[in-house]
GROMACS .gro file of C-alpha atoms in nm:
model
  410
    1UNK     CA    1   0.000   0.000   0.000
    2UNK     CA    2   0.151   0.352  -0.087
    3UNK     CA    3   0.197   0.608   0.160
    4UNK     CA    4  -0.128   0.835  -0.021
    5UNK     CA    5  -0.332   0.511   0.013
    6UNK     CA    6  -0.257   0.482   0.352
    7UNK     CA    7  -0.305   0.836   0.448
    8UNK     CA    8  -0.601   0.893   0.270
    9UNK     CA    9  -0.750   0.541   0.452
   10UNK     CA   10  -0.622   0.700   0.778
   11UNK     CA   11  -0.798   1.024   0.710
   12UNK     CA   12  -1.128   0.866   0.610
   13UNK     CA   13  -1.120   0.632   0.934
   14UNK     CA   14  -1.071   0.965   1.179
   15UNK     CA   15  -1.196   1.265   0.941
   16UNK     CA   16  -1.502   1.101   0.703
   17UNK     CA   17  -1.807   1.176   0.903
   18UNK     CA   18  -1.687   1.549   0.977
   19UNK     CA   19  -1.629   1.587   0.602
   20UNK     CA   20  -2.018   1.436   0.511
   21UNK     CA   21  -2.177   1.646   0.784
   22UNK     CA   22  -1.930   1.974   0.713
   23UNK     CA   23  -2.074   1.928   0.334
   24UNK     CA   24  -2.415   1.859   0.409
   25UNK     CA   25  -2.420   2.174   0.660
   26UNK     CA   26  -2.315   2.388   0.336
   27UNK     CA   27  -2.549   2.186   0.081
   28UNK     CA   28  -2.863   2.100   0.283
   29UNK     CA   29  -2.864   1.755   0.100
   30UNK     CA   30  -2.704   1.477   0.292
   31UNK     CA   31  -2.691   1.213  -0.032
   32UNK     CA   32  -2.546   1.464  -0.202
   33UNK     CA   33  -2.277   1.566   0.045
   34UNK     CA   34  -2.180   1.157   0.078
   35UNK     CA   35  -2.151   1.113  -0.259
   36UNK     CA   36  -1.916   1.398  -0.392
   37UNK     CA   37  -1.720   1.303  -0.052
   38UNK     CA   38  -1.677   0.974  -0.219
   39UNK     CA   39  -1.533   1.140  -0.498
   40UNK     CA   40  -1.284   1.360  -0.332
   41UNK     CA   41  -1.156   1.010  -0.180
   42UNK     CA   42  -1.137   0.865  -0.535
   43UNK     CA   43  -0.971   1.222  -0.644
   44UNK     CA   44  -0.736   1.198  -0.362
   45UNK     CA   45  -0.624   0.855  -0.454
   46UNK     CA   46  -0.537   0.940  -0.836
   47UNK     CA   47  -0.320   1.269  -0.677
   48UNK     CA   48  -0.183   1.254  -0.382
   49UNK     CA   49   0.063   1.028  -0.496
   50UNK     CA   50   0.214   1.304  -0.631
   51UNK     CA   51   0.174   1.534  -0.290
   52UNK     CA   52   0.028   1.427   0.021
   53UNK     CA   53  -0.132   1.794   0.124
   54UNK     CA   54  -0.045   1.969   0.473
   55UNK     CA   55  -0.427   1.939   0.587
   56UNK     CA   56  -0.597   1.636   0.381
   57UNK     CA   57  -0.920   1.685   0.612
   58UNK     CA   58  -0.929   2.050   0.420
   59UNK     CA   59  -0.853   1.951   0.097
   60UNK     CA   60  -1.098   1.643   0.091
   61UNK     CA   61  -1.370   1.912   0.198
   62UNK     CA   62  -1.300   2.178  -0.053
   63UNK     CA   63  -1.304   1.909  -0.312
   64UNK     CA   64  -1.615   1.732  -0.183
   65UNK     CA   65  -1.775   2.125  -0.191
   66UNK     CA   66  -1.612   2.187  -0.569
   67UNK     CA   67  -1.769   1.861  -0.683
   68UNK     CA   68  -2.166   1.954  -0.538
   69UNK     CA   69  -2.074   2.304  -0.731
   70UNK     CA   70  -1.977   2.072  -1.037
   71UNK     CA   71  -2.337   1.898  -0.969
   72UNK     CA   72  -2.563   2.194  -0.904
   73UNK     CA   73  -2.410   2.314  -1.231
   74UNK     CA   74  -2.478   1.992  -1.480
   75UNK     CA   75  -2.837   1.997  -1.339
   76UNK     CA   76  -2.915   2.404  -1.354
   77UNK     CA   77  -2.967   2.478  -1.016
   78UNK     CA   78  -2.737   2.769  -0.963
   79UNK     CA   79  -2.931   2.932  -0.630
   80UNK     CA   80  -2.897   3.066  -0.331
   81UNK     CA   81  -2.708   2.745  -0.199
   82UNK     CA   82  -2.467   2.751  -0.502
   83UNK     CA   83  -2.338   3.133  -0.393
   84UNK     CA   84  -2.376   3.075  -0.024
   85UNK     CA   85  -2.068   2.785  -0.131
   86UNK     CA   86  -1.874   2.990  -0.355
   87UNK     CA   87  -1.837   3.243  -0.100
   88UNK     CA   88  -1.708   2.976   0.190
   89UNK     CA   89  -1.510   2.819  -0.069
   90UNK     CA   90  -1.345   3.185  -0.179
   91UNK     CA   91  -1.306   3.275   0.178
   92UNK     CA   92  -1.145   2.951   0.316
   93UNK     CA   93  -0.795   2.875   0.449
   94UNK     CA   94  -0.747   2.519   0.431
   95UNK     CA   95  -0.535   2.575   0.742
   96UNK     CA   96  -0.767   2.715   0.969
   97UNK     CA   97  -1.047   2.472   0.893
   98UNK     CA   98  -1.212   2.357   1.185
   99UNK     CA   99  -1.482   2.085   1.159
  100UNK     CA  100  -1.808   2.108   1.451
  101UNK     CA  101  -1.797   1.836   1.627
  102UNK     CA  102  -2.229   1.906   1.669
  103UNK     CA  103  -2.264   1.879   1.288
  104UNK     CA  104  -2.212   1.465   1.333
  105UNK     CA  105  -2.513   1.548   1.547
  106UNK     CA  106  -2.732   1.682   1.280
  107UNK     CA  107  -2.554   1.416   1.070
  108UNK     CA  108  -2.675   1.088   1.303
  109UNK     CA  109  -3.036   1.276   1.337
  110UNK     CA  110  -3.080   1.323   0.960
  111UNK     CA  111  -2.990   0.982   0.888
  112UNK     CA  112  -3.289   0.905   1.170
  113UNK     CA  113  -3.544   1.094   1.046
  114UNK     CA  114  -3.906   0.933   1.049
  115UNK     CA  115  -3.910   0.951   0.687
  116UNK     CA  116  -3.681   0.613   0.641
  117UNK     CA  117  -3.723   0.277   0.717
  118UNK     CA  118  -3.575   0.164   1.001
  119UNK     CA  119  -3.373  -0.059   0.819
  120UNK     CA  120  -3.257   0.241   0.608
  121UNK     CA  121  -3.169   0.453   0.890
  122UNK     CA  122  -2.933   0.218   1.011
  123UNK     CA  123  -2.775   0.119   0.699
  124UNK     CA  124  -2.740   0.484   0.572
  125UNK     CA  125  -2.532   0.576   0.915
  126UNK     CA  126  -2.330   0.314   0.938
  127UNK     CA  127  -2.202   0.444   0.632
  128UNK     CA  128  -2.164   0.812   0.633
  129UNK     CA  129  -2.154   0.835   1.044
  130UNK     CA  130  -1.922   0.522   1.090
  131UNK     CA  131  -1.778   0.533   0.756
  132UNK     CA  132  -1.782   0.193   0.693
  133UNK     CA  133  -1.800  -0.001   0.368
  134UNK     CA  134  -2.130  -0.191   0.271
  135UNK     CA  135  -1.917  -0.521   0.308
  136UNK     CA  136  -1.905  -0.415   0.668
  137UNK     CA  137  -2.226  -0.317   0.740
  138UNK     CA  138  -2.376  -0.640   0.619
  139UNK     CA  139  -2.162  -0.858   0.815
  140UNK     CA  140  -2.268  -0.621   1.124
  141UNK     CA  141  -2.605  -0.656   1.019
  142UNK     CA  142  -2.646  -1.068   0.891
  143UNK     CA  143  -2.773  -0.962   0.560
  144UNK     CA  144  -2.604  -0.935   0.231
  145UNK     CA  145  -2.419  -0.659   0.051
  146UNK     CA  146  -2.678  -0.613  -0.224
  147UNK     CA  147  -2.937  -0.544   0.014
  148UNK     CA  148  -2.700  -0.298   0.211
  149UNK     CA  149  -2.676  -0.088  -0.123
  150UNK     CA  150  -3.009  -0.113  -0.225
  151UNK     CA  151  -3.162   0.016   0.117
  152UNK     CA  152  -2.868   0.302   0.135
  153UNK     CA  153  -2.950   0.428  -0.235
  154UNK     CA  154  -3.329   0.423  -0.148
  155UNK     CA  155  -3.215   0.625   0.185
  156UNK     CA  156  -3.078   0.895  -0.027
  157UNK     CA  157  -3.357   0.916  -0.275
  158UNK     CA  158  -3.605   0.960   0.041
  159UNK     CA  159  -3.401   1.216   0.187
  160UNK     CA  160  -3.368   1.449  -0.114
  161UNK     CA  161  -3.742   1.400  -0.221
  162UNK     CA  162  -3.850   1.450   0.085
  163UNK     CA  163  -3.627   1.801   0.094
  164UNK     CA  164  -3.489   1.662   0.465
  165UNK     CA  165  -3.344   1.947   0.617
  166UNK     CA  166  -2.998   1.909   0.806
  167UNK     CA  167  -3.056   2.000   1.131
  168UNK     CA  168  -3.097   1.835   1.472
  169UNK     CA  169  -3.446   1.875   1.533
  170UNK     CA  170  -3.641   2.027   1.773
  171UNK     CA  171  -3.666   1.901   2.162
  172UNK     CA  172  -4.045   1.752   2.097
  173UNK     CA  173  -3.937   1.549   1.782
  174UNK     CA  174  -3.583   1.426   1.945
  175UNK     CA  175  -3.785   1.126   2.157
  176UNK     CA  176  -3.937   0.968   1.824
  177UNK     CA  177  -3.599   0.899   1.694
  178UNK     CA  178  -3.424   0.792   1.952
  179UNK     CA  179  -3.461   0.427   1.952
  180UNK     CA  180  -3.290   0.428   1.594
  181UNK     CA  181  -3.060   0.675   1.710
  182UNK     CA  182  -2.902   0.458   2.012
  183UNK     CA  183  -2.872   0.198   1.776
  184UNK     CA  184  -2.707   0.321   1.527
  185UNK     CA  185  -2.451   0.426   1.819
  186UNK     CA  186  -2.432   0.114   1.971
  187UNK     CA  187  -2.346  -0.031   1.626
  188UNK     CA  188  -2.085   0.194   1.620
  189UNK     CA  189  -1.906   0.160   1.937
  190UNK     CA  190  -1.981  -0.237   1.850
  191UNK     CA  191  -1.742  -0.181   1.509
  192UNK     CA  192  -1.513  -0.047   1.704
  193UNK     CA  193  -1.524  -0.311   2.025
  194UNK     CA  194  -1.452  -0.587   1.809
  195UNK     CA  195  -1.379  -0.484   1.408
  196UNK     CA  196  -1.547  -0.673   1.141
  197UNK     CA  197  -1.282  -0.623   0.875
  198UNK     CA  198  -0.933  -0.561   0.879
  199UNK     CA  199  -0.609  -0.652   0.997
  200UNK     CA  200  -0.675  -0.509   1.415
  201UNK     CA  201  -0.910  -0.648   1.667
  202UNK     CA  202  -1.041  -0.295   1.818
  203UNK     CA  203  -1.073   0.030   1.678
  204UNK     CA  204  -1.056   0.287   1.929
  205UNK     CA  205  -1.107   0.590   1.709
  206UNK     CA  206  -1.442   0.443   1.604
  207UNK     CA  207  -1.564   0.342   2.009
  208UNK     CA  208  -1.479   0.677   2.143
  209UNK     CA  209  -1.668   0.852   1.863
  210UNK     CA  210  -1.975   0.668   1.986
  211UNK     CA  211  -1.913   0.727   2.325
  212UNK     CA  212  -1.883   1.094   2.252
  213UNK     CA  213  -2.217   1.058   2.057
  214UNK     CA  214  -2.409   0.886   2.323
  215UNK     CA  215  -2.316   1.118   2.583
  216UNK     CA  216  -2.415   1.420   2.375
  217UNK     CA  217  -2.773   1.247   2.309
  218UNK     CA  218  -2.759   1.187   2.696
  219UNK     CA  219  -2.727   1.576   2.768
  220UNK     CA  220  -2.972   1.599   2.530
  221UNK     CA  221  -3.246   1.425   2.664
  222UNK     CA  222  -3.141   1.397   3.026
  223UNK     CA  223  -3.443   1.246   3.219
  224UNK     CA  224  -3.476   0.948   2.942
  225UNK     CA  225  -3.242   0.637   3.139
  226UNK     CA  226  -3.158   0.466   2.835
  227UNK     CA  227  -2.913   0.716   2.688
  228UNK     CA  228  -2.786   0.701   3.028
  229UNK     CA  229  -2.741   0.332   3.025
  230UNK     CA  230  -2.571   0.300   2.675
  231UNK     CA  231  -2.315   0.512   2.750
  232UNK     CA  232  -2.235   0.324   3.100
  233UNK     CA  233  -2.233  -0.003   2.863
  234UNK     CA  234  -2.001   0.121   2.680
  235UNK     CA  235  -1.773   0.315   2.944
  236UNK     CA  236  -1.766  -0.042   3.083
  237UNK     CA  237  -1.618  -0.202   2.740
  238UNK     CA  238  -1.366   0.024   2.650
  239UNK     CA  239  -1.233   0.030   3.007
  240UNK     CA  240  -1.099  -0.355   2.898
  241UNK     CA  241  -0.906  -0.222   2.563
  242UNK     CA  242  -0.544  -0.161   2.700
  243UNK     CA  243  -0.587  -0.537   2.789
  244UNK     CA  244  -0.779  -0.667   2.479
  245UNK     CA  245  -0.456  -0.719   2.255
  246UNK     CA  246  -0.084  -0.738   2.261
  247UNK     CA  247   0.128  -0.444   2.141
  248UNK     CA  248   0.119  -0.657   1.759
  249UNK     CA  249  -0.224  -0.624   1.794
  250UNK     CA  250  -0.318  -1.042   1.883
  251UNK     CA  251  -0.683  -1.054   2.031
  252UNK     CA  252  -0.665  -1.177   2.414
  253UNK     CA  253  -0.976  -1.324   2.525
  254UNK     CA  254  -1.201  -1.236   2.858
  255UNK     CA  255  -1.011  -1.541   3.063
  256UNK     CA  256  -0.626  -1.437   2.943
  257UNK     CA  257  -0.640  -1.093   3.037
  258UNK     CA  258  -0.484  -0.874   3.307
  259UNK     CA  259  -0.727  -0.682   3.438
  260UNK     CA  260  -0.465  -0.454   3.657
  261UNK     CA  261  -0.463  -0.304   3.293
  262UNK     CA  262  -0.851  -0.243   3.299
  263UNK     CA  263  -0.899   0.126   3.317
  264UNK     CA  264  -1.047   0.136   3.702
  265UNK     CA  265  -1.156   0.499   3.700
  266UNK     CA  266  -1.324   0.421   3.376
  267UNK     CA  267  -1.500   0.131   3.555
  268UNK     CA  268  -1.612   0.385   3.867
  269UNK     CA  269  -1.795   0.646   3.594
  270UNK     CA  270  -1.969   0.374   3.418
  271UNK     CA  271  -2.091   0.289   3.730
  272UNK     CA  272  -2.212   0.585   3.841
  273UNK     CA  273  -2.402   0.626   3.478
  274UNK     CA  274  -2.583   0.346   3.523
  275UNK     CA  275  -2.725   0.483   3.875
  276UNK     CA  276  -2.794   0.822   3.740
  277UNK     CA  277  -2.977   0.547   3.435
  278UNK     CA  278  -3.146   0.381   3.726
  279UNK     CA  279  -3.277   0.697   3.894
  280UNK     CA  280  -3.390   0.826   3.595
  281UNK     CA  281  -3.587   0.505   3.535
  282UNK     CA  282  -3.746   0.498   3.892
  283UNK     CA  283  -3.816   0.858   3.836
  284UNK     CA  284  -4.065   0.717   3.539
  285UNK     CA  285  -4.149   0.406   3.675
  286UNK     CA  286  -4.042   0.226   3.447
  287UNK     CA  287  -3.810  -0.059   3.461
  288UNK     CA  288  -3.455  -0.111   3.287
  289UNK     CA  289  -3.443  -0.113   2.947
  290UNK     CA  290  -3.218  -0.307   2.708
  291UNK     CA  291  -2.955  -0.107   2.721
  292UNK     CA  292  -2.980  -0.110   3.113
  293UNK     CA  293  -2.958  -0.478   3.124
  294UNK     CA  294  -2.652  -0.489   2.899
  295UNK     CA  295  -2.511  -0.214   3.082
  296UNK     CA  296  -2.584  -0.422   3.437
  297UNK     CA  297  -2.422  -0.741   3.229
  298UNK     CA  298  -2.112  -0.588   3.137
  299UNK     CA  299  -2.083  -0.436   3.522
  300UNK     CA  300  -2.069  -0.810   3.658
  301UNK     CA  301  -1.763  -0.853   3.460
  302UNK     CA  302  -1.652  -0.531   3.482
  303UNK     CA  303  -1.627  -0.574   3.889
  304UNK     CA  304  -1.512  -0.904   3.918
  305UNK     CA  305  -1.172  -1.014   3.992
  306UNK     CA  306  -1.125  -1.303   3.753
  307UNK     CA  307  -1.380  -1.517   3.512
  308UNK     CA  308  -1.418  -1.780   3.799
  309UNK     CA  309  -1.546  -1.527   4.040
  310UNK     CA  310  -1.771  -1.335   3.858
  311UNK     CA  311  -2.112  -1.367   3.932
  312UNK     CA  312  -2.249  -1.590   3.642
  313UNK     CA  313  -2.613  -1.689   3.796
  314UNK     CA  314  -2.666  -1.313   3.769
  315UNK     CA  315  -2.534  -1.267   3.456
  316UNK     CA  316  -2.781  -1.594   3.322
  317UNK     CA  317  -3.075  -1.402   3.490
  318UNK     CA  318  -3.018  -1.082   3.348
  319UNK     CA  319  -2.979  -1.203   2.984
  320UNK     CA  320  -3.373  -1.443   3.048
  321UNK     CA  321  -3.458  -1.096   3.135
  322UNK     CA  322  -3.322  -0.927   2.804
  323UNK     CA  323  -3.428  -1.174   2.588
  324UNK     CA  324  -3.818  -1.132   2.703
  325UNK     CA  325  -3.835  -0.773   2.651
  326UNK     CA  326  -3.602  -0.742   2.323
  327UNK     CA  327  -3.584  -1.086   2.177
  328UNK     CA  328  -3.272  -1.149   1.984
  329UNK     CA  329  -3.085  -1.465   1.814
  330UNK     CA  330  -2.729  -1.258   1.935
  331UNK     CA  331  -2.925  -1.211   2.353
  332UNK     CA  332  -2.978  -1.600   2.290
  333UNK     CA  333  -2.642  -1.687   2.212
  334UNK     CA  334  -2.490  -1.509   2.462
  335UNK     CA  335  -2.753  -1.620   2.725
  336UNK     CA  336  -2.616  -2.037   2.621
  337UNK     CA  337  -2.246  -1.898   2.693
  338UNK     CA  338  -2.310  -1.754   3.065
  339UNK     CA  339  -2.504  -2.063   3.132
  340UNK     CA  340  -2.202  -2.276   3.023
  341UNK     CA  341  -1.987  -2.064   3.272
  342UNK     CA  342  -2.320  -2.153   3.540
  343UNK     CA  343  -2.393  -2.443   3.523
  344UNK     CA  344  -2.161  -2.660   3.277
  345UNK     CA  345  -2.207  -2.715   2.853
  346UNK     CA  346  -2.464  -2.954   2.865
  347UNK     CA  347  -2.716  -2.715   2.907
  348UNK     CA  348  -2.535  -2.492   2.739
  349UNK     CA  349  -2.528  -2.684   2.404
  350UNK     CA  350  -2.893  -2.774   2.415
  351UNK     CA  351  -2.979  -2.437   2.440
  352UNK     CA  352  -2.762  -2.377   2.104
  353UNK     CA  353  -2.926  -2.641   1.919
  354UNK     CA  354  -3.271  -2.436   1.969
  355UNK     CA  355  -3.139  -2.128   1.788
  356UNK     CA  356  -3.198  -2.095   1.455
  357UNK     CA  357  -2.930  -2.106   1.267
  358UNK     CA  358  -3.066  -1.919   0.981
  359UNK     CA  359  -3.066  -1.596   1.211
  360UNK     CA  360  -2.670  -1.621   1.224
  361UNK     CA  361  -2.615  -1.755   0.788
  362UNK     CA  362  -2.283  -1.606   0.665
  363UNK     CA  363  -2.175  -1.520   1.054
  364UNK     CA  364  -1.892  -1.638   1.256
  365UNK     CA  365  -2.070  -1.603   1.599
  366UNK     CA  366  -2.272  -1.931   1.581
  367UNK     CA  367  -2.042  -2.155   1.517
  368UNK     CA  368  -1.761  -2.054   1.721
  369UNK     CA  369  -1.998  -2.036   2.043
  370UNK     CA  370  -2.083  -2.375   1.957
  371UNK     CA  371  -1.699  -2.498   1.873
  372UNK     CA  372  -1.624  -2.369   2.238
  373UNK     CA  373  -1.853  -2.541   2.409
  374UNK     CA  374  -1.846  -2.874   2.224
  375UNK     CA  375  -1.424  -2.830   2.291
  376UNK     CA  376  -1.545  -2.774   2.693
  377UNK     CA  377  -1.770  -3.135   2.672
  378UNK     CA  378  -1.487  -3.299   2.508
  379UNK     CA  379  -1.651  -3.344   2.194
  380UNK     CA  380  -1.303  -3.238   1.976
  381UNK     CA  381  -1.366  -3.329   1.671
  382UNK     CA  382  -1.689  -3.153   1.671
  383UNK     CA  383  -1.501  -2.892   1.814
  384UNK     CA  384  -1.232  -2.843   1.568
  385UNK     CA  385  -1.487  -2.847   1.259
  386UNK     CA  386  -1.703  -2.604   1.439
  387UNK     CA  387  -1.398  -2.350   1.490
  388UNK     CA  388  -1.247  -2.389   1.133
  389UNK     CA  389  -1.652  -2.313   0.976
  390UNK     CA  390  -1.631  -1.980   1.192
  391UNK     CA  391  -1.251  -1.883   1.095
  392UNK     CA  392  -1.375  -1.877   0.747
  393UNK     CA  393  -1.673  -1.676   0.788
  394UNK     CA  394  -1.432  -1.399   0.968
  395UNK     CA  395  -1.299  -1.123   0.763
  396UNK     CA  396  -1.121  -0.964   1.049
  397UNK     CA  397  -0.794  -1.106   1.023
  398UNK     CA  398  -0.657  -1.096   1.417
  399UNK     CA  399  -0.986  -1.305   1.473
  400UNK     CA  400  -0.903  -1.564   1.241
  401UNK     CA  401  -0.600  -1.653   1.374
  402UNK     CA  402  -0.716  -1.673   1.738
  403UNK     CA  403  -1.010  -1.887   1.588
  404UNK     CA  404  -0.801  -2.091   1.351
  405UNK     CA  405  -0.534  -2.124   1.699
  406UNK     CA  406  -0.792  -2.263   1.874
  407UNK     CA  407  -0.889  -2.546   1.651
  408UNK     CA  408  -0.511  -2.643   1.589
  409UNK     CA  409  -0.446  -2.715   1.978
  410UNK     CA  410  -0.734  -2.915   1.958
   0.00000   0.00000   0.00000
C-alpha cells in the first residue's frame, strides 16, 4: 500500500463523518454531500501520490464542496445554496479549517429521520456516520451486501425528495428517533469493540466517537435512562481495551487478560451512569431497558476479579430478562455462553441447538460459540470443525488466527 493510500484510509477512518456532515451543513442535502465526498476520496487517490497535502481533512472538503458546485451546475440549479458555497469556498484557508464536532449530530439525526425505514436509517449511518464499507455493514447486520446498497440508495432518494433538512431537530421530535438513534450508536461503538474487517481487533477511534455521541444524546435528553445506560455499557467495554490485545495487535480473550490493565476509573464512571440510568428510570417508573440490562451485564464482569469469580447466575438471569423484553438470536447466544460458565455445557449446548441457525447464515458467531462449548464437553472433533466453519466466515484477520489457533491445539 503507498503512503497516499494509507493516508487517505487513515484520514477517512478519523476525518469522514466530519467531512459528510461539514458538506451537508453547506449543501442542505445529505446524499449529495456523501456522494461527492466519495469522490474527493477517489480524487485523492489518483493525486496525492504526487503530494500528500499539509491538511488532507481540508482539501478532501473543498473538493467534496467543488464537486456539489460541479453537480448543481450539470443539473441548472445555480441558487442561493450555489453562492452561499462559492463564497465559503473563496473565503477559506485550508489551514484554519475547523470541523463542529455538533454537525455529526445533525448528521446521526438526519440519517434518523421518520421519513426512512428503520432498516434504512441504520444502513445509511453506518455508512456516512461510521464510515464503513457496505461489506461491513452487512456482516454487522447478517444480511447481504446487495441489500446494504439497495436500502442506502433508497435512503438517499427519500431524503432528497423529501427536501430533509440538516438539522438536529427540535426538543419535541428528538424522543421519536431515539430508539434508531441509540442503535445506530451502539453499532458503532460495537465496530469499534470488536472490528469486522481488517487486519486489528479494536478500533478505538471508532468506540470513542460513539461514546462521545451517546453522551451528547444523553445531555440531550437527560431524564430518558436509556441514553444514560448505553453510555455506562459502553464506558464499561472500553475500560478492557489496554488489555484486549498485545502491542502486535493479537486478540486476548475475557479469561487471558490482566485486568490490573482495565482502566479502574473508567469502571467507577460507568458505574455511576448506570445509577444516574437507574434513577432516571425509577423517576418514570419504568423498569430497565435493554440497554440497562446490557449495561448491568457488562458491570458483573466489569467488577469481578477473575472469570471464575464473577457472578455468572446473575449474569444468566439478566440475559432471560433481556431476551423477554427485546428478543434477539445474538441475547440467545450469549444467554447459552453464561449458562455454560453456570452451570456446565450440557445445558449450554442444548440451548444452542434451539437457535436458529438461519438468524446467524454467513456469521462467525454461531459456530464458534458452539466450537467452544463442544471443545469444553470434550466433543473435539466436533469442536475443531465447528472453529475452522467460523474462521472462514471472519474477515477480520486478528480473529481468524485466534479462531483458527484454537482449533489447531485441539
Amino acid at each position: 500500500m503507498t503512503d497516499a493510500r494509507r493516508t487517505i484510509e487513515a484520514v477517512w477512518r478519523i476525518e469522514g463523518a466530519r467531512i459528510v456532515a461539514s458538506v451537508a451543513k453547506t449543501t442542505g442535502d445529505l446524499g449529495l454531500a456523501e456522494d461527492v465526498a466519495q469522490e474527493a476520496v477517489v480524487e485523492a487517490l489518483a493525486s496525492w501520490d504526487r503530494e500528500i497535502p499539509a491538511n488532507p481533512g481540508a482539501w478532501l472538503t473543498a473538493v467534496a464542496k467543488r464537486r456539489a458546485i460541479d453537480a448543481w451546475r450539470r443539473s441548472e440549479r445555480r441558487d442561493d445554496r450555489y453562492a452561499a458555497i462559492a463564497r465559503t469556498l473563496d473565503e477559506a484557508i485550508e489551514d484554519e479549517w475547523q470541523p463542529i464536532d455538533d454537525d455529526i449530530v445533525r448528521l446521526v439525526f438526519t440519517a434518523c429521520h421518520p421519513a426512512l425505514s428503520h432498516e434504512s436509517q441504520v444502513a445509511l449511518t453506518l455508512r456516512v456516520v461510521a464510515g464503513l464499507s457496505t461489506e461491513e455493514i452487512a456482516r454487522m447486520l447478517l444480511t447481504t451486501v446487495p441489500t446494504v446498497q439497495a436500502r442506502i440508495t433508497r435512503a438517499k432518494k427519500t431524503l432528497a425528495a423529501a427536501r430533509v433538512p440538516f438539522e438536529t431537530p427540535e426538543p419535541g421530535e428528538w424522543a421519536s428517533r431515539l430508539t434508531t438513534v441509540l442503535g445506530v450508536v451502539y453499532l458503532v461503538f460495537t465496530e469499534g469493540y470488536a472490528a469486522t474487517g481488517g487486519e486489528r481487533w479494536v478500533r478505538p477511534d471508532l468506540a470513542d466517537e460513539a461514546i462521545r455521541l451517546g453522551r451528547v444524546v444523553a445531555g440531550l435528553l437527560p431524564r430518558e435512562p436509556e441514553p444514560l445506560a448505553l453510555v455506562a455499557l459502553m464506558e464499561f467495554q472500553r475500560s478492557r481495551f489496554a488489555a484486549r490485545e498485545t502491542p502486535d495487535g493479537t486478540p486476548i480473550l475475557l479469561a487471558d487478560q490482566d485486568r490490573r490493565r482495565w482502566d479502574h476509573g473508567q469502571i467507577a464512571r460507568a458505574v455511576s451512569v448506570l445509577q444516574r440510568a437507574d434513577a432516571a428510570a425509577a423517576a418514570r417508573r419504568t423498569g430497565r431497558g435493554p440497554y440497562a440490562l446490557q449495561a448491568a451485564i457488562a458491570e458483573c464482569h466489569a467488577i469481578a476479579p477473575s472469570v471464575e469469580a464473577t457472578d455468572w447466575a446473575r449474569i444468566v438471569l439478566l440475559y432471560e430478562t433481556l431476551g423477554r423484553i427485546a428478543p434477539n438470536p445474538v441475547v440467545d447466544l450469549n444467554r447459552a455462553v453464561a449458562v455454560s460458565m453456570a452451570t456446565g455445557p450440557a445445558e449450554a449446548l442444548a440451548l444452542i441447538d434451539a437457535i436458529d441457525d438461519a438468524a446467524f447464515r454467513g456469521s462467525y458467531l454461531l459456530p464458534s460459540v458452539r466450537g467452544e462449548l463442544l471443545a469444553r464437553a470434550g466433543r473435539l472433533d466436533e469442536a475443531r470443525a465447528e472453529l475452522r466453519t467460523a474462521a472462514s466466515l471472519v474477515r477480520n484477520a486478528a480473529q481468524r488466527s485466534v479462531l483458527e489457533a484454537k482449533a489447531d491445539r485441539l
